[in-house]
Amino acid sequence: MSRQDQMDPDSTGHLGDARNGRFDISAGDHHQVGKFIEYFGFKEVHGRIWAHLFLSSHQLDAGSLIERLKISKALVSMSISDLMEYDVVQVAGKGERGIVLYKANPEITTVISNVLRQRERRMLSHVAAAVKSLKSMPSESKSVSLAPEKIDELDQMVRTAEACLDGMLQLTEVSFAKWEDFDKEFNR
C-alpha cells in the first residue's frame, strides 16, 4: 500500500491502515464527520463531499468525488456549486489536464459567518417583510382573526433576531489569538 493510499480515503471510503498505526475511517465515519456541515443546514451529500475534501491530504477533482462517493456527476456538480456559494469549498487550482481541484475552506469562522450572513439574513429579511405586510393589512381583509398585539410581538421577535445575528457576525471579526495561545499551552 502506498503512502498516498494510507493517507486518503479510497473508493470504499476507508482511510489508512490500522496495522501501520493509521486510523481506519469508514464510509460511516465520513458520514459522521460530514454531519458537522449538515449542522449548518446543508444536505447529507454536502457533508460527505466536505468530509472527503477536508480529510484528504491533497485537493480533489469532481471525478474523484464521484468515484469515492458513488454519486452522479450532476449531484457532485450541484453540491460543489452550493458549497462554493457559502465558501465552504474553494477552488484550489488546476490539476493535470486543467481539471479543477477543490479543497475545504479551513477557516470555520469564515464559513459560519458566510452561512449566517447569506442564508439566515435572507430568511430573516423574508420574515420581516411578511410581518410588515401583516401589520399594514386592514383587519377586515385578514382571513382569520389575528391579535394586533401578537403581530407587534412577532415584529419585535424578528428585530431581536436580526440584532442577535448582527452581533454574532461582528464577533467573527474578533481575534481569537489569545484563545489559540491558551489552547496551545493547555494541549502541550
XYZ file of C-alpha atoms in Angstrom:
188
model
C 0.000 0.000 0.000
C 1.433 3.368 -0.999
C 1.715 6.276 1.408
C -0.994 8.080 -0.562
C -3.360 5.104 -0.147
C -2.679 5.119 3.572
C -3.494 8.806 3.892
C -6.585 9.270 1.744
C -9.993 7.666 1.669
C -10.232 5.112 -1.083
C -13.302 4.358 -3.171
C -14.790 2.358 -0.290
C -14.450 5.360 1.998
C -11.654 3.876 4.117
C -8.705 5.913 5.235
C -5.376 4.427 6.114
C -4.286 1.120 7.521
C -4.765 0.447 11.237
C -1.878 -2.075 11.194
C 0.515 0.773 10.417
C -0.808 2.955 13.229
C -3.112 4.841 10.901
C -6.769 5.379 11.624
C -9.249 3.422 9.554
C -12.083 5.792 8.766
C -15.010 4.008 7.173
C -17.700 5.475 4.972
C -19.863 5.642 8.093
C -17.202 7.759 9.788
C -17.117 10.111 6.788
C -20.866 10.401 7.185
C -20.480 11.313 10.862
C -17.726 13.845 10.119
C -19.925 15.256 7.358
C -22.702 15.862 9.895
C -20.604 18.813 11.046
C -21.550 20.589 7.819
C -25.113 19.269 7.946
C -25.452 21.002 11.308
C -25.234 24.318 9.461
C -28.223 23.463 7.276
C -26.578 21.650 4.394
C -27.687 18.283 2.998
C -26.046 14.940 3.725
C -24.293 14.903 0.348
C -22.771 18.310 1.100
C -21.406 16.928 4.357
C -19.965 13.850 2.667
C -18.241 15.957 -0.008
C -16.875 18.349 2.611
C -15.584 15.444 4.732
C -13.676 13.942 1.798
C -12.222 17.299 0.811
C -11.293 18.220 4.376
C -9.743 14.867 5.302
C -7.835 14.376 2.067
C -4.116 15.118 2.099
C -4.450 16.668 -1.366
C -7.035 18.571 -3.359
C -9.631 16.512 -5.206
C -11.394 16.951 -8.513
C -15.065 16.256 -9.199
C -14.232 12.903 -10.795
C -12.508 11.709 -7.626
C -15.533 12.712 -5.566
C -17.871 10.890 -7.966
C -15.746 7.753 -7.637
C -15.339 7.962 -3.849
C -18.952 8.758 -3.052
C -20.577 6.681 -5.798
C -22.880 9.541 -6.774
C -23.726 11.142 -10.102
C -21.719 13.831 -11.834
C -24.754 16.132 -11.723
C -25.139 15.709 -7.946
C -21.444 16.416 -7.350
C -21.577 19.460 -9.620
C -24.691 20.923 -7.961
C -23.390 20.170 -4.472
C -19.989 21.745 -5.105
C -21.751 24.804 -6.504
C -23.900 25.038 -3.350
C -20.860 24.680 -1.086
C -18.886 27.262 -3.048
C -21.748 29.773 -2.748
C -21.084 29.868 1.007
C -17.290 29.492 0.677
C -17.407 26.084 2.398
C -15.474 24.661 -0.549
C -12.928 26.560 -2.620
C -11.189 26.085 -5.934
C -7.642 25.025 -5.068
C -6.228 25.298 -8.564
C -5.949 23.066 -11.593
C -4.530 19.594 -11.835
C -3.341 17.530 -14.718
C -5.064 18.344 -17.990
C -6.528 21.532 -16.494
C -9.040 19.740 -14.270
C -10.357 21.963 -11.449
C -9.268 20.871 -7.970
C -11.238 21.617 -4.798
C -10.447 21.930 -1.115
C -12.454 22.515 2.034
C -12.190 26.009 3.479
C -10.249 25.514 6.740
C -11.414 28.877 8.167
C -14.518 27.700 10.023
C -15.400 31.160 11.365
C -15.487 32.444 7.784
C -17.710 29.547 6.748
C -20.126 30.050 9.644
C -20.316 33.814 9.143
C -20.938 33.344 5.393
C -23.810 30.956 6.097
C -25.287 33.307 8.689
C -24.792 36.376 6.511
C -26.158 34.892 3.306
C -28.779 32.329 4.274
C -30.017 33.362 7.711
C -30.019 37.078 6.914
C -32.058 36.352 3.769
C -34.534 34.240 5.746
C -34.946 36.955 8.401
C -35.496 39.564 5.686
C -38.337 37.470 4.220
C -39.921 37.049 7.650
C -39.588 40.782 8.370
C -41.283 41.587 5.043
C -44.139 39.190 5.849
C -44.624 40.773 9.290
C -44.622 44.260 7.742
C -47.254 43.090 5.265
C -49.359 41.687 8.116
C -49.102 44.948 10.046
C -50.217 47.030 7.076
C -53.156 44.774 6.168
C -56.562 46.093 7.284
C -58.034 43.757 9.907
C -61.208 43.158 7.868
C -59.165 41.771 4.939
C -57.441 39.121 7.093
C -58.970 35.689 6.553
C -58.579 34.797 10.226
C -58.765 36.928 13.319
C -55.255 37.993 14.300
C -54.355 39.778 17.513
C -52.629 43.083 16.652
C -50.511 42.879 19.825
C -49.235 39.445 18.725
C -48.245 40.861 15.334
C -46.335 43.603 17.175
C -44.732 40.946 19.393
C -43.708 38.958 16.316
C -42.230 42.124 14.796
C -40.178 42.650 17.948
C -39.003 38.992 17.840
C -37.796 39.433 14.268
C -35.973 42.662 15.116
C -34.369 40.940 18.127
C -33.288 38.010 15.929
C -31.774 40.458 13.424
C -29.889 42.246 16.215
C -28.590 38.913 17.569
C -27.467 37.883 14.098
C -25.698 41.214 13.608
C -23.972 40.722 16.971
C -22.822 37.210 16.071
C -21.461 38.394 12.736
C -19.487 41.119 14.471
C -17.999 38.528 16.844
C -16.349 36.736 13.925
C -14.193 39.812 13.454
C -12.766 39.454 16.968
C -9.274 37.990 17.212
C -9.107 34.624 18.892
C -5.299 34.707 19.083
C -5.273 34.666 22.910
C -7.539 31.622 22.962
C -5.305 29.902 20.429
C -2.272 30.633 22.638
C -4.149 29.239 25.635
C -5.171 26.146 23.663
C -1.575 25.528 22.544
C -0.313 25.898 26.102
C -3.102 23.714 27.503
C -2.631 20.927 24.956
C 1.161 20.618 25.206
